[in-house]
């Protein structure tokens, strides 16, 4: 995959992501970019599997919200794989997973940083009246619901833990 290529997507049409993936396959085939083609096909297959799991026909386009859930799930899997491969000393597999993760991240919205999560977590803590660490799970759930798709769960957990 060429790293110098910039992927930009306007989120105006409700099925933009799924449609963009289908276009990526065609573009990658024409450009003879085998890695990008592989990543796009993997993502397309995951979107099709999600459509089938939801009881839809295989050629049904998923809405952007549904597609984002799939992309986030795949990105999380790649991050876990990278960590496991590094731990196992399999540096030969890390590069491939990192490249695919980079590709997947082009379809994800920009995630909030910990400094942006902190005010939301503090406000939720005050709103829910959370006083001690035993209610931390409740607070994490509330913050995640508030920031749905805008913040990484690991970052939210770290910020909430820092409040206690």
XYZ file of C-alpha atoms in Angstrom:
164
model
C 0.000 0.000 0.000
C 1.305 3.435 -0.865
C 1.597 5.535 2.269
C 1.777 8.803 0.344
C -1.831 8.469 -0.756
C -4.292 10.488 1.275
C -7.756 9.077 1.851
C -10.460 11.622 2.542
C -14.124 10.984 2.936
C -16.947 13.464 3.351
C -19.609 12.002 5.638
C -22.696 13.340 3.917
C -24.407 10.305 2.415
C -25.668 7.737 4.965
C -23.996 4.876 3.067
C -20.749 6.648 2.199
C -18.310 4.281 3.933
C -19.656 1.057 2.458
C -19.854 2.622 -0.993
C -16.298 3.964 -0.634
C -15.001 0.460 0.213
C -16.557 -0.917 -2.960
C -14.892 1.870 -4.967
C -11.564 1.174 -3.243
C -11.608 -2.401 -4.558
C -12.031 -1.204 -8.141
C -9.422 1.542 -7.778
C -6.890 -0.828 -6.202
C -7.415 -3.365 -8.985
C -6.888 -0.723 -11.672
C -3.803 0.637 -9.895
C -2.503 -2.902 -9.316
C -2.008 -2.211 -5.608
C -2.267 -5.717 -4.208
C -1.981 -4.779 -0.530
C -4.679 -2.114 -0.706
C -6.861 -4.509 -2.691
C -6.414 -7.159 -0.009
C -7.310 -4.734 2.791
C -10.358 -3.422 0.914
C -11.577 -6.946 0.176
C -11.162 -7.965 3.832
C -13.157 -4.951 4.936
C -15.810 -5.536 2.289
C -16.166 -9.148 3.416
C -16.556 -8.042 7.028
C -19.249 -5.540 6.010
C -21.073 -8.216 4.019
C -20.884 -10.625 6.977
C -22.310 -7.913 9.239
C -25.189 -7.320 6.815
C -25.971 -11.049 6.766
C -25.743 -11.235 10.572
C -28.323 -8.439 10.763
C -30.667 -10.453 8.544
C -30.100 -8.337 5.441
C -29.215 -9.477 1.951
C -25.478 -9.748 1.180
C -25.589 -6.912 -1.358
C -27.258 -4.504 1.097
C -25.188 -1.457 1.983
C -24.703 -0.802 5.682
C -25.331 2.652 7.081
C -22.264 4.636 8.129
C -22.989 3.954 11.806
C -23.143 0.198 11.189
C -20.061 0.284 8.967
C -18.099 2.280 11.557
C -18.816 -0.384 14.166
C -17.335 -3.007 11.833
C -14.284 -0.874 11.011
C -13.705 -0.138 14.708
C -13.960 -3.835 15.525
C -11.436 -4.704 12.817
C -9.065 -1.941 13.962
C -9.261 -3.228 17.523
C -8.469 -6.747 16.305
C -5.434 -5.434 14.418
C -4.177 -3.586 17.506
C -4.521 -6.754 19.587
C -2.740 -8.782 16.905
C 0.109 -6.279 16.762
C 0.551 -6.477 20.535
C 0.531 -10.295 20.465
C 2.945 -10.509 17.548
C 5.350 -8.096 19.232
C 5.130 -10.095 22.455
C 5.801 -13.298 20.549
C 8.734 -11.800 18.671
C 7.008 -12.080 15.293
C 8.166 -8.777 13.830
C 7.634 -10.166 10.335
C 3.861 -10.158 10.937
C 3.723 -6.821 12.765
C 4.391 -4.774 9.611
C 1.473 -6.289 7.717
C -0.946 -5.753 10.622
C 0.240 -2.162 11.110
C -0.261 -1.422 7.407
C -3.787 -2.832 7.525
C -4.515 -0.865 10.693
C -3.358 2.316 8.955
C -5.715 1.537 6.078
C -8.645 0.913 8.448
C -7.974 4.131 10.340
C -8.590 6.123 7.161
C -12.280 5.221 7.528
C -12.520 6.122 11.212
C -13.303 9.588 12.525
C -10.574 11.367 14.476
C -10.568 10.046 18.052
C -10.616 12.368 21.028
C -7.484 12.712 23.128
C -7.357 12.111 26.860
C -7.338 15.852 27.525
C -10.632 16.152 25.605
C -12.181 13.165 27.396
C -11.365 14.461 30.891
C -13.987 17.286 31.033
C -16.700 14.921 29.800
C -15.716 12.310 32.408
C -15.670 14.888 35.196
C -19.099 16.186 34.182
C -20.541 12.660 34.054
C -19.010 11.872 37.439
C -20.726 14.898 38.964
C -23.996 14.200 37.123
C -24.167 10.572 38.283
C -22.882 11.346 41.768
C -20.132 8.739 41.551
C -18.051 8.923 44.712
C -15.863 5.842 44.861
C -14.060 3.318 42.725
C -16.813 0.690 43.083
C -18.987 2.691 40.659
C -16.197 3.153 38.127
C -17.757 0.695 35.643
C -20.996 2.665 35.681
C -19.071 5.882 34.986
C -17.030 4.322 32.163
C -20.250 3.077 30.558
C -21.870 6.500 30.811
C -18.845 8.286 29.346
C -18.594 5.756 26.496
C -22.298 6.258 25.724
C -21.768 10.023 25.681
C -18.719 9.800 23.407
C -20.019 6.979 21.225
C -17.504 6.393 18.436
C -15.515 9.531 19.285
C -13.114 8.116 21.873
C -11.125 4.932 22.331
C -12.375 2.764 25.206
C -8.868 2.283 26.594
C -8.363 6.041 26.800
C -11.746 6.523 28.485
C -10.893 3.854 31.049
C -7.528 5.461 31.832
C -9.093 8.914 32.218
C -11.860 7.607 34.495
C -9.325 5.690 36.611
C -7.312 8.888 37.020
C -10.350 10.565 38.610
C -10.172 8.249 41.646
